[in-house]
Structure formats: structure tokens, C-alpha cells
XYZ file of C-alpha atoms in Angstrom:
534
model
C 161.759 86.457 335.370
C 165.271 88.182 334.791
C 166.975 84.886 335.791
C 164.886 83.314 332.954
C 165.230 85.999 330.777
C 169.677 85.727 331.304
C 169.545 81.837 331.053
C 167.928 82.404 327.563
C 170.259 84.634 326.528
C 172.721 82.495 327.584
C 172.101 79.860 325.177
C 173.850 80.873 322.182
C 176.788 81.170 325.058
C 177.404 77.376 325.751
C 180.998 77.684 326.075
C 181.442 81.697 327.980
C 178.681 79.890 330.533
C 180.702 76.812 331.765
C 183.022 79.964 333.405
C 179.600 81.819 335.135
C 179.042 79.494 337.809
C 175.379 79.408 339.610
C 176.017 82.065 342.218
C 177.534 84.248 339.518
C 174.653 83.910 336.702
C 172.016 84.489 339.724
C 173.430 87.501 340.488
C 174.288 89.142 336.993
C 170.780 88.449 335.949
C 169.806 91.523 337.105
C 172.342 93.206 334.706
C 170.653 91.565 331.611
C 167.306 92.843 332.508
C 167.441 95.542 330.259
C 167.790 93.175 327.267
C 166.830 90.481 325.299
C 169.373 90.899 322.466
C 172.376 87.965 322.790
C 174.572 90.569 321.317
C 174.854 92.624 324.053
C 176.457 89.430 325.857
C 179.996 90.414 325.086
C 179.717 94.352 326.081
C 177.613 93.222 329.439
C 180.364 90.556 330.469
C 182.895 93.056 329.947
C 181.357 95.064 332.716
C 180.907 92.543 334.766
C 184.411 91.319 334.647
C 185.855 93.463 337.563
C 182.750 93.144 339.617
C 182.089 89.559 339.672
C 186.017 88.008 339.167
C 185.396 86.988 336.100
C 187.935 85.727 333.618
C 189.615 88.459 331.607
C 189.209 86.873 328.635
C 185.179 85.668 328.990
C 183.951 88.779 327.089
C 186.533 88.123 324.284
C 184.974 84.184 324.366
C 181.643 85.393 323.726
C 182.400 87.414 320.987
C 183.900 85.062 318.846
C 181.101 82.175 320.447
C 178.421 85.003 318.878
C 180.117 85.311 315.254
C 180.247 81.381 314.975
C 176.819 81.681 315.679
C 176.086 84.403 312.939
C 178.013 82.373 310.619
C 176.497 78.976 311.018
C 172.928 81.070 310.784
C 173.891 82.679 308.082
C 171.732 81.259 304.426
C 174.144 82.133 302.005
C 176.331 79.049 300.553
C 179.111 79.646 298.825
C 178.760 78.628 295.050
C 181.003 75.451 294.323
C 182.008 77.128 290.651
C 184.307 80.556 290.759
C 185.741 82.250 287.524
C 188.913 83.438 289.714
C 190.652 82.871 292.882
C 188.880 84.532 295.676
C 187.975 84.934 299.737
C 185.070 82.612 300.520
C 182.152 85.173 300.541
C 180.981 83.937 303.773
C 184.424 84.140 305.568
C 184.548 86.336 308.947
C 187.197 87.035 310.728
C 188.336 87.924 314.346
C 191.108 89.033 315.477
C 191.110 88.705 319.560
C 194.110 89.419 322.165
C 193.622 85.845 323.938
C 195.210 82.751 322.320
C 193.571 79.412 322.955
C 190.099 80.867 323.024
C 188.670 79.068 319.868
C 189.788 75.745 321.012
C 187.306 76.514 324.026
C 184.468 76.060 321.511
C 183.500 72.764 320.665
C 180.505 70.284 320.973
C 181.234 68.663 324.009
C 182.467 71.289 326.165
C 186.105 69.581 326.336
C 188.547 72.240 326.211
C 191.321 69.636 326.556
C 193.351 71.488 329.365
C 193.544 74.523 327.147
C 194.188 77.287 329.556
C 193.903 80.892 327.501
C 196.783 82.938 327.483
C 197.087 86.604 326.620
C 198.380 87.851 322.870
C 197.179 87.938 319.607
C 194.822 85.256 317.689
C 193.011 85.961 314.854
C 190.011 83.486 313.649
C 188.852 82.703 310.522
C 185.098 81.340 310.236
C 183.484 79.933 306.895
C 180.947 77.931 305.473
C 182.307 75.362 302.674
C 181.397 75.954 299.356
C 178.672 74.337 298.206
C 177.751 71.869 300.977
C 177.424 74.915 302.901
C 178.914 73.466 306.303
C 180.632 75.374 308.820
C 184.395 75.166 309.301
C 186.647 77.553 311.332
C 190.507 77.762 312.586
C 193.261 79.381 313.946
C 194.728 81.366 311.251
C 198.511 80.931 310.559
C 200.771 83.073 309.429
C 200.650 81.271 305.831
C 196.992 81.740 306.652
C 197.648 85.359 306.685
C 199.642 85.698 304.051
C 197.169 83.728 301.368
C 194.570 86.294 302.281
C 196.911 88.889 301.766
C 197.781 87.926 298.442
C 194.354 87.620 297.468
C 192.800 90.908 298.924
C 196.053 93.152 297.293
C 196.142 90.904 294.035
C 199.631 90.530 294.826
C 201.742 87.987 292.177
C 202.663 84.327 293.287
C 206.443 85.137 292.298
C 206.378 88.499 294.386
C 205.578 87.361 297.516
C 208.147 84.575 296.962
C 211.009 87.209 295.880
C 210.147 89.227 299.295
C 209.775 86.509 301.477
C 213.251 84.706 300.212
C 211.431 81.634 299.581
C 210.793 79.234 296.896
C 207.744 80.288 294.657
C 205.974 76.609 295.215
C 205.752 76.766 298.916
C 203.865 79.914 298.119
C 201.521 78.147 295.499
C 201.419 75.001 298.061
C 200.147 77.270 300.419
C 197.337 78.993 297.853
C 196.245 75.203 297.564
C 196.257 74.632 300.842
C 193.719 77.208 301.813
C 191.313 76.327 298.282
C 191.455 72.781 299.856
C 190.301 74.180 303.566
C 187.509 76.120 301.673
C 188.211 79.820 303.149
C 189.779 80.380 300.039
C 187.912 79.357 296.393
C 189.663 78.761 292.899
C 188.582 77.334 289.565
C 187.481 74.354 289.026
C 190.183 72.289 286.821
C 190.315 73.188 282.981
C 191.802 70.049 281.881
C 188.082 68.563 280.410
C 187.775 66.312 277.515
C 186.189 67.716 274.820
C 183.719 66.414 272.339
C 182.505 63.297 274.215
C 179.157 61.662 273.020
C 178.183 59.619 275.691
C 175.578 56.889 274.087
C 172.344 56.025 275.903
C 174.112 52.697 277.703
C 176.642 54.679 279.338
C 177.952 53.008 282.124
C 180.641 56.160 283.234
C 180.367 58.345 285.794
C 180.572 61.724 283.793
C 182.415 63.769 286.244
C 184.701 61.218 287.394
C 186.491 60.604 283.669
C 186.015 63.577 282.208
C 187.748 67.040 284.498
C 191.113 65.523 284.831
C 192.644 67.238 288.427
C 196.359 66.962 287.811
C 198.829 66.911 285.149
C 201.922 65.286 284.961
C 204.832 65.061 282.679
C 207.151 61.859 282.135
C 210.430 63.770 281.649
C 212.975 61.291 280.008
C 215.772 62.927 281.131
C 218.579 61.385 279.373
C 218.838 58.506 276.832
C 221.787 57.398 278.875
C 221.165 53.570 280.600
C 223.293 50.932 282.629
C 220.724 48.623 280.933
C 219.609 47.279 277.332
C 216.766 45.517 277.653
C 215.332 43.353 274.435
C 212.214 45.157 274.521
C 213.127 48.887 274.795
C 211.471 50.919 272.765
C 213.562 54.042 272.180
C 217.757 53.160 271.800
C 217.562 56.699 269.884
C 220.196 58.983 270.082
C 219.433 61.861 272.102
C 220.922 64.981 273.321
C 219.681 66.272 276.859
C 218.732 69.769 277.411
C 221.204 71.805 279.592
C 220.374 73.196 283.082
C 219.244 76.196 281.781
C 216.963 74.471 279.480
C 215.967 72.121 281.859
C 214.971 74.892 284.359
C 212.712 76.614 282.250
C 210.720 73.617 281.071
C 209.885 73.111 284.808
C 208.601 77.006 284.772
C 206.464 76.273 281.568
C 204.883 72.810 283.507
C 204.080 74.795 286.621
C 202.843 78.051 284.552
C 200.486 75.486 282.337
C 199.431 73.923 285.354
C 198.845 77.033 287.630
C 196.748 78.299 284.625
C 194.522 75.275 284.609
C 194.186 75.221 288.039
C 195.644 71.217 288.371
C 198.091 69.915 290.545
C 201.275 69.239 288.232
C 203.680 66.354 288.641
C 207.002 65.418 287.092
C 207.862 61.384 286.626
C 211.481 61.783 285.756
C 212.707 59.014 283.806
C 215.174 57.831 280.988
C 216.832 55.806 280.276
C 217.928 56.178 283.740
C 217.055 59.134 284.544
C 219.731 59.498 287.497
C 222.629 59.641 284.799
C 221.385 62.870 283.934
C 224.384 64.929 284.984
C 222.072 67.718 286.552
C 219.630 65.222 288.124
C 219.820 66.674 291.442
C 219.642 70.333 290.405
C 216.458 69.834 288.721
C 215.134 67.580 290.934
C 215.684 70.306 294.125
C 213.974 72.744 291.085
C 210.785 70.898 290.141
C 210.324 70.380 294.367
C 211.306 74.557 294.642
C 208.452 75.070 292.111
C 205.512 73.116 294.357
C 205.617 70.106 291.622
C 204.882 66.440 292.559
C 207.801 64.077 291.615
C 208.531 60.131 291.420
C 211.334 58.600 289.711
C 210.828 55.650 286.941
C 214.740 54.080 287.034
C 216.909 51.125 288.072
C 218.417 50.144 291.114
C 220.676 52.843 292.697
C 222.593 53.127 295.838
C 221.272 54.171 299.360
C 223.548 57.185 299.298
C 221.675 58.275 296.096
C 218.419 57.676 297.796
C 219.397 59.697 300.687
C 220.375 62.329 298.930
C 216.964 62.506 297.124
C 215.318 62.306 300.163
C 217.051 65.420 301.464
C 215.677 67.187 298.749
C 212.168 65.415 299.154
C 210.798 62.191 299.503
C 209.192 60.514 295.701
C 205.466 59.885 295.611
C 207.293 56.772 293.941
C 210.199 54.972 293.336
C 209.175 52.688 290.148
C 211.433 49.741 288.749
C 210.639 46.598 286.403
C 210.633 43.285 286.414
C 210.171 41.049 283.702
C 208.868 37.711 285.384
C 211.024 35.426 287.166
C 214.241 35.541 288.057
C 215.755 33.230 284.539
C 213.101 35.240 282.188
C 213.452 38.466 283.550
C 217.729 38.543 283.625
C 217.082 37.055 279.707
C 215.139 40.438 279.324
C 217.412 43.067 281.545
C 220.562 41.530 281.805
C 222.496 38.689 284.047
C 221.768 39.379 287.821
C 218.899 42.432 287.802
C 216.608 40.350 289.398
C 218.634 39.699 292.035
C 219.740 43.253 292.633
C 216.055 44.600 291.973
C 214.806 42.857 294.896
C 217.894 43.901 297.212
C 216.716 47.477 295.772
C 213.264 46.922 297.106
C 214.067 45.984 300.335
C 216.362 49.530 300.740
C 213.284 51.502 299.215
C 211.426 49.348 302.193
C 213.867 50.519 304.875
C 214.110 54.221 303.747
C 209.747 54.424 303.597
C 210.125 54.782 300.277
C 206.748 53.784 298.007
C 207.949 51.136 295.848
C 206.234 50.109 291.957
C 207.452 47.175 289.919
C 205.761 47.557 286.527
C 205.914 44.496 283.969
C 205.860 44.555 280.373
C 203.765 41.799 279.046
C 204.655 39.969 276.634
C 203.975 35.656 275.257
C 206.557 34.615 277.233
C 205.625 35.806 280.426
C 202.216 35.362 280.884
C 202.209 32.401 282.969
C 204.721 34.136 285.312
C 202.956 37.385 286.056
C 200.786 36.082 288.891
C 203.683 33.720 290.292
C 205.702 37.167 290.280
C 203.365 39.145 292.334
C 203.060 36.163 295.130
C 207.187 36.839 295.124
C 206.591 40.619 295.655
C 204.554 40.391 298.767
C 206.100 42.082 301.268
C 208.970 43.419 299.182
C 206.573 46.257 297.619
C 203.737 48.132 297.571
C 202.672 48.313 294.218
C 202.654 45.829 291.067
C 200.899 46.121 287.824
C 201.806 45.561 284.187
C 201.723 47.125 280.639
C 200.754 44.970 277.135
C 204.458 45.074 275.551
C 204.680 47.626 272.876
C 205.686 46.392 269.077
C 207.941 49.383 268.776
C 212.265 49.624 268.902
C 213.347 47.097 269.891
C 210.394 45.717 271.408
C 208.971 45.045 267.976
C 211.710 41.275 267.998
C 209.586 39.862 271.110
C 206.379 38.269 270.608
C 202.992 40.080 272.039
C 200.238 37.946 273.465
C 197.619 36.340 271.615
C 194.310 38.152 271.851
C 192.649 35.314 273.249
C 195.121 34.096 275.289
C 194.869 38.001 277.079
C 191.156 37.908 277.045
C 191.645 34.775 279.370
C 194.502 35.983 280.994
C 192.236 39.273 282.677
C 190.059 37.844 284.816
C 192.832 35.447 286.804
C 194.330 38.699 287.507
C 191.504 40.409 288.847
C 190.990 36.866 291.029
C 194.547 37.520 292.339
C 194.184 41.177 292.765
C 191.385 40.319 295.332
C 193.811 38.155 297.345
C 196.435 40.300 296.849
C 196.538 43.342 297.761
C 200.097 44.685 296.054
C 198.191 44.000 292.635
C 197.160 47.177 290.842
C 194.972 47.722 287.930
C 196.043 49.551 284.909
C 195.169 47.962 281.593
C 192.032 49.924 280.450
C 190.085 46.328 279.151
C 189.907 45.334 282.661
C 186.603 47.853 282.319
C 185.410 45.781 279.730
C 184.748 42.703 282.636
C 184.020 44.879 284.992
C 181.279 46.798 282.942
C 180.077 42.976 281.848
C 179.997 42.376 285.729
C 178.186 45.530 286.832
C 180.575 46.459 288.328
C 182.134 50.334 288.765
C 184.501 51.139 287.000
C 188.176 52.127 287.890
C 189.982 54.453 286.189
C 192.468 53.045 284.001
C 195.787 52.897 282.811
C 196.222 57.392 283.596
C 193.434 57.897 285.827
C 190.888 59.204 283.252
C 190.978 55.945 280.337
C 193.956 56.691 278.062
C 194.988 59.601 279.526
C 197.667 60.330 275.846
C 197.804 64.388 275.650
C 195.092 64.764 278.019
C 196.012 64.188 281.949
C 199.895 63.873 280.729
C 202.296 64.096 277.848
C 206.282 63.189 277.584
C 209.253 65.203 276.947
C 212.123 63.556 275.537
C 215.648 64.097 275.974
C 215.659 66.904 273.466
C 212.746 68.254 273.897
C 210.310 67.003 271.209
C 207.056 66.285 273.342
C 204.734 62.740 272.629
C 201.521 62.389 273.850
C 202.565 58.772 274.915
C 206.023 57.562 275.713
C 205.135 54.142 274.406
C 205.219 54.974 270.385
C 206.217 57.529 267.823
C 203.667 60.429 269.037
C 205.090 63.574 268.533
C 202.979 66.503 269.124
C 205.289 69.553 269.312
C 208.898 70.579 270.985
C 209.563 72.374 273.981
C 212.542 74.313 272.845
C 210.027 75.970 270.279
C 207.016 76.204 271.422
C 205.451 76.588 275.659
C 203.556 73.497 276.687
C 200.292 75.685 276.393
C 200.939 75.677 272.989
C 201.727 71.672 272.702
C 198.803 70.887 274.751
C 196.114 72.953 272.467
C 198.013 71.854 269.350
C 195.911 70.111 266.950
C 198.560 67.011 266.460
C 197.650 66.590 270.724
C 194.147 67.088 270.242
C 194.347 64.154 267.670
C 195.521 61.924 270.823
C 193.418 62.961 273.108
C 190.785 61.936 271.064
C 190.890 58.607 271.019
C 190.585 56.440 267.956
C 187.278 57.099 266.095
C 186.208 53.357 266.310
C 185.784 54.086 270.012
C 182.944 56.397 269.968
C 179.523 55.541 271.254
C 181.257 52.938 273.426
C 179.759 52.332 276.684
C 183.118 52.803 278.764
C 184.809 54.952 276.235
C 185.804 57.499 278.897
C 187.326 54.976 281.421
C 189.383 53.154 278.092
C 189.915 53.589 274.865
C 192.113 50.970 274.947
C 195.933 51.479 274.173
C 196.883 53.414 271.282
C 201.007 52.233 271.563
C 199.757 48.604 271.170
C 197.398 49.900 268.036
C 200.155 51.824 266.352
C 202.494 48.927 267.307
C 200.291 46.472 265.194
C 201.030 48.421 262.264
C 197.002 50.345 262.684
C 195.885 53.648 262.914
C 195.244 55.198 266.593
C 193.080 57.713 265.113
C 190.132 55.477 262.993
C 191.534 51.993 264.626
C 189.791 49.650 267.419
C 193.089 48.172 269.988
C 192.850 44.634 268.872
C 192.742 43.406 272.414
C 188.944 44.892 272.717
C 186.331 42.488 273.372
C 183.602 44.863 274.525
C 180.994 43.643 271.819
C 181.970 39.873 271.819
């Protein structure tokens, strides 16, 4: 009966009883006999461990094995919405003087060769926030730390200042934990506001709506080793100084800290590596936890290596115009030519390549022929409707029907290959004709203009799109909180009125550069190209 009584116990013990072999468990049964609690495992194997040879660590095993236990038995959930940053409610921890020992503890009784070794572990063991499922690790020293900062309410840039390092590895490491679940933050406070959705919606609500990062297309510099016939900005420009420059990237990382997204930085230009104090701010935005991809021209692998140094681009993005007579027409004698030699270095280096095209009448027929060429040579091709603005406004912009017929080749070619990317927000219109979900458009979330991103120009006046005259504040006198709640960005974000009640007005809203272009009104009018209704 005591033998029974021990193997029972023994049960919430799966991995402390592969080490208590037969003769042992027999013969320590008799121990147990005064209980029926599993908690008194740990205390009882203690005493045992002289007496029977047992390993030094087994008592230390079936502690932790009994708080995973608790844990996983434990109702409580975690609630999926928090108001502030804060330890998982259901979080336990253990700190234990044997390393290894959690790594004992798994499903199949593998321990992998693991041998246990003495010093100092501690264990952190959760359930995730609203699925409620159990999850447990080592904890780290940045493990340790995030906790820290949380239970003393200690500031982001204080811990950095101590700890001589850059105040975005310490955010990085905040997000880190929120994504693990031991740790829980606010949900994202970038939502759309003002959305009707109409009886036929056909958009997932969620999806379109919370946006989950911001980023800012930094035009760095006017300054370009190109003129291309349809650029839209030949402005002159001042760039901000370092100084300047430095503090804009503490504004995008306060904003985006205080909306609890992820924040990004495209830098681009003109070319955006003319900027004299490219590298500087490009070490700074990566010292601040920010996301960053270049939109430029061809450069030199010592440039790239450089850059990489620093850190690696999400993306390297150049443009093509078509084929190799059409697109030097459009960029100058030769770019083609040293755009694709450019691809194959961003290749070699591991480098995510884009090659964005600006479509126009005269290319139309080329765009598909363009991405067969780019097989191989990158990872990522799309294209934008040219915009009748600067100097764009002397090419010709495709007919409306033409484009309408134009769309579904495309998709055809984006099943076949698989470089092709959507981005122009009337694809949704097919798909939503076909039944089919729907992606998410040209920024992620529709038109995306002051909501998901905004541009900052050379001299700090801020657009909600870089594609047309949108000015909705300036950085030098006002924070980006400021721009981004201003009423000239809430007019972008938006939409145009004509668009409301539409059935995928959340995943489109078509373009509002090639409305204003056309000489309309982005606020009250329709983007031309729409076909939704015919």
C-alpha cells in the first residue's frame, strides 16, 4: 500500500523519477507513508539524498517540476488588454543553485545529454496572455534586468545611462520579453478613427484597423546623382544638421514608445547617402532600437559594408523603369545596366533587395517582361501608378481602362512568380469581386497617408504622403505627437469622403497622390482608377 501510495505521488514527478530507479523507489516508499501531499516531494528527497545516493540536485528538480505543475493548474489567464506595462500576473519564479535543471523537464523525457551542473539558475514560469498556455525559460540576464525595470519603475534612458549602453537595446529588450508573454504592454494606439463599416463589409476589422508599427520616410537630402523625367520634388531644400537630425530620431522613437508600435526609419532622398551625416544618423536611428531600410541608387560595396557594420537594412530599395532602352530614357544613359550589377552585390552581401516601378503609358507592356528579367537578381518587385506631380506631371499616366485590364495579368504573373509583390490598393477591388481575402495594400493598412507613416523632408516640413504636396506640420516647430494629432493629418488619414460605406474601404482607399495629381480633391474625391461599383 505505501509503494502505491509513493508511485502516486510520484506522478506529478515524471522527470525527478527517471533518477529513482526500482530498487530505490521500493525502498523510500516507506518514507512517504506519512503523506499523501506531492508537496512534500522536494523536502522528503532532500532527506533521502545522503541515504539512498541520490543526485544532489533531485530535490532542487522536483521543486521546480512541482511549480510548473502549480502553474499549468493554475485558472487564472492573463487578460490580453493592459493599460500599462507590467509582470504577467501569473509569472513565478525560481531561483535554484543547479544549472541545466529546467532543460530536464520536457514531454518526452529527452534531456538531450544535459548533465546538471552546480551554480545559479533562476526560472521564470507563465501562462500567455489570453490563450492562457504555459510557457517557461531560463531567465537571462536581459531577462533580469526587464523585470527589474518593471518592478522599481525604473526609466528606459536610466538603465541605459548606467549600463553604458545604447537606450534601444534596452527598449529591444522590453519588446522582447512583451513578445515572450512574461512581460505585458499595451496594445498599439495607432487605430483609425471614425470608420463606418457598411453591412457588405468584406474587411477583417482588426487586421486594417490597429496599425502595429510606424515608420517615417526621412528624405534626407534633396541632393541626387540622378534626374529622372518623372521626379516629383527637384525643390530646393536645406537638410537639417546633425543636431537636428538627432533629435528628430528621439521624437520618432518617443512617439512610437508612447503608442506602443514598433518604429522604422526608410531613409531616402534624393539619395539619401549624399547626406553628409548619413552614417552618423544611421548608427543613431539603429542606437535608438529603430527599424531602417534605405530607398537610393546604386552605391559601392565599400558603402554597403560600411552600413552593414552598423546594421544590416530590412531593405535595400532601387527603381527601374522597364527595360533597359525605356528605363535609361527615364534615369539616365547606363542605370539599367549598373542597377542590375547593384543587385547582384546586394545578392552577395544577403542584402534584401526591392526594385519599385513607377507606372506610367509607356511602360505598361514592359512591367511583366521586367519582372521575368528580375528573377533571381531580387527578392522583391512591385510598382506605383506614376504621380502627375513635378516633374512627373510631362509623362503620360495610364488610361483607366487600359489599368483596369492591366491588374489582373499581374496578379496571373504574381502566381508564377514569386518576386512579384502587391501594392496598388485596387488589386482589392478583384480580389473582393473574386472572394477572395484581402491583402493589405499599398502601407499595410489601405492608404496608410498620416496613419501607419508620414514623411519628413529635407527641412523638416512633414507630408502625410511623399508622393504630392501634403503638408501637415514641421518638425523643427512642432514634436511628431503634435503632427500626427494635427487636424491637417487627420484630414489624410481620413480618406476621401467618396470612400465611405465602401466594402474594402479599410484595405484601399485608393491613392490620394494620383487624385490630387489629376487636378481632384483627396478629401471629397473618388481615385479615378476605382472600379469597385462597375
Amino acid at each position: 500500500m505505501q509503494r502505491q501510495q509513493f508511485e502516486k505521488i510520484l506522478k506529478y514527478y515524471s522527470s525527478s523519477r527517471r533518477f529513482l530507479d526500482e530498487k530505490t523507489r521500493k525502498q523510500a516508499a516507506g518514507t512517504f507513508a506519512s503523506t499523501s501531499d506531492p508537496q512534500d516531494v522536494p523536502h522528503l528527497l532532500s532527506t533521502l539524498v545522503a541515504e539512498f545516493k541520490l543526485p544532489p540536485f533531485l530535490p532542487y528538480l522536483a521543486r521546480l517540476e512541482l511549480l510548473i505543475h502549480q502553474v499549468e493548474a493554475n485558472p487564472a489567464v492573463p487578460p490580453e488588454e493592459v493599460v500599462d506595462q507590467q509582470i504577467n500576473p501569473t509569472l513565478q519564479t525560481i531561483e535554484l543553485p543547479w544549472r541545466h535543471l529546467f532543460r530536464l523537464i520536457n514531454k518526452d523525457g529527452e534531456d538531450g545529454g544535459m548533465v546538471p551542473e552546480a551554480g545559479r539558475e533562476v526560472v521564470l514560469l507563465w501562462r500567455q496572455p489570453g490563450s492562457g498556455e504555459f510557457a517557461g525559460k531560463v531567465a537571462s540576464d536581459e531577462d533580469l534586468l526587464v523585470l527589474k525595470i518593471i518592478l522599481e519603475r525604473t526609466s528606459v534612458e536610466a538603465v541605459a545611462a548606467v549600463g553604458n549602453v545604447a537606450v534601444g537595446a534596452v527598449d529591444l529588450a522590453l519588446d522582447r520579453a512583451v513578445a515572450r508573454g512574461f512581460i505585458q504592454a499595451p496594445g498599439s494606439l495607432l487605430r483609425r478613427d471614425q470608420v463606418v463599416f457598411p453591412d457588405n463589409c468584406a474587411v477583417d476589422r482588426g487586421l486594417f484597423l490597429t496599425a502595429q508599427a510606424f515608420t517615417l520616410q526621412w528624405h534626407l537630402t534633396q541632393a541626387c546623382d540622378l534626374h529622372c523625367r518623372h521626379c516629383y520634388d527637384r525643390s530646393n531644400r536645406s537638410s537639417l544638421g546633425l543636431d537636428q537630425a538627432l533629435a528628430v530620431l528621439d521624437q520618432v522613437r518617443a512617439f512610437c514608445r508612447s503608442r506602443h508600435v514598433r518604429g522604422n526609419i526608410s531613409f531616402s532622398g534624393g539619395n539619401p547617402l549624399l547626406y553628409p551625416h548619413f552614417f552618423e544618423v544611421y548608427q543613431a536611428a539603429k542606437d535608438r532600437g529603430l527599424g531602417v531600410a534605405i530607398l537610393g541608387n546604386p552605391t559601392s560595396r565599400e558603402i554597403l559594408e560600411k552600413i552593414q557594420r552598423i546594421h544590416a537594412p530590412a531593405f535595400y530599395q532601387v527603381s527601374l523603369e522597364g527595360l533597359p532602352a525605356h528605363n535609361d530614357y527615364i534615369r539616365g544613359e547606363g542605370h539599367f545596366g549598373r542597377t542590375m550589377t547593384f543587385l547582384e552585390l546586394l545578392k552577395d552581401l544577403g542584402i534584401y533587395a526591392m526594385v519599385m516601378l513607377t507606372l506610367t503609358r509607356d511602360n505598361l507592356e514592359q512591367v511583366i517582361p521586367l519582372a521575368e528579367e528580375l528573377r533571381g537578381k531580387a527578392d522583391s518587385f512591385t510598382f506605383n501608378r506614376l504621380t502627375m506631380v513635378g516633374e512627373g506631371a510631362s509623362l503620360q499616366s495610364v488610361e483607366p481602362a487600359d489599368f483596369r485590364a492591366f491588374l489582373p495579368g499581374f496578379l496571373a504573373a504574381a502566381k508564377e512568380n514569386t518576386l512579384i509583390r502587391l501594392k496598388e490598393n485596387l488589386f482589392n477591388i478583384i480580389r473582393h469581386q473574386r472572394e477572395r481575402a484581402l491583402f493589405r495594400g499599398c502601407a499595410g493598412y489601405g492608404c496608410g497617408a498620416a496613419f501607419n507613416f508620414l514623411t519628413l523632408l529635407p527641412d523638416g516640413e512633414v507630408n502625410a504622403c511623399r508622393k504630392f504636396p501634403s503638408p501637415v506640420g514641421n518638425i523643427l516647430e512642432q514634436n511628431l505627437a503634435e503632427i500626427y494629432e494635427s487636424q491637417a493629418a487627420q484630414r489624410y488619414r481620413h480618406g476621401s469622403d467618396s470612400c465611405r460605406g465602401c466594402a474594402i474601404r479599410p484595405a484601399c482607399g485608393g491613392c490620394q497622390a494620383v487624385v490630387y495629381g489629376m487636378g481632384l480633391d483627396p478629401a471629397t474625391d473618388r481615385d479615378p482608377y476605382c472600379f469597385i461599383d462597375s
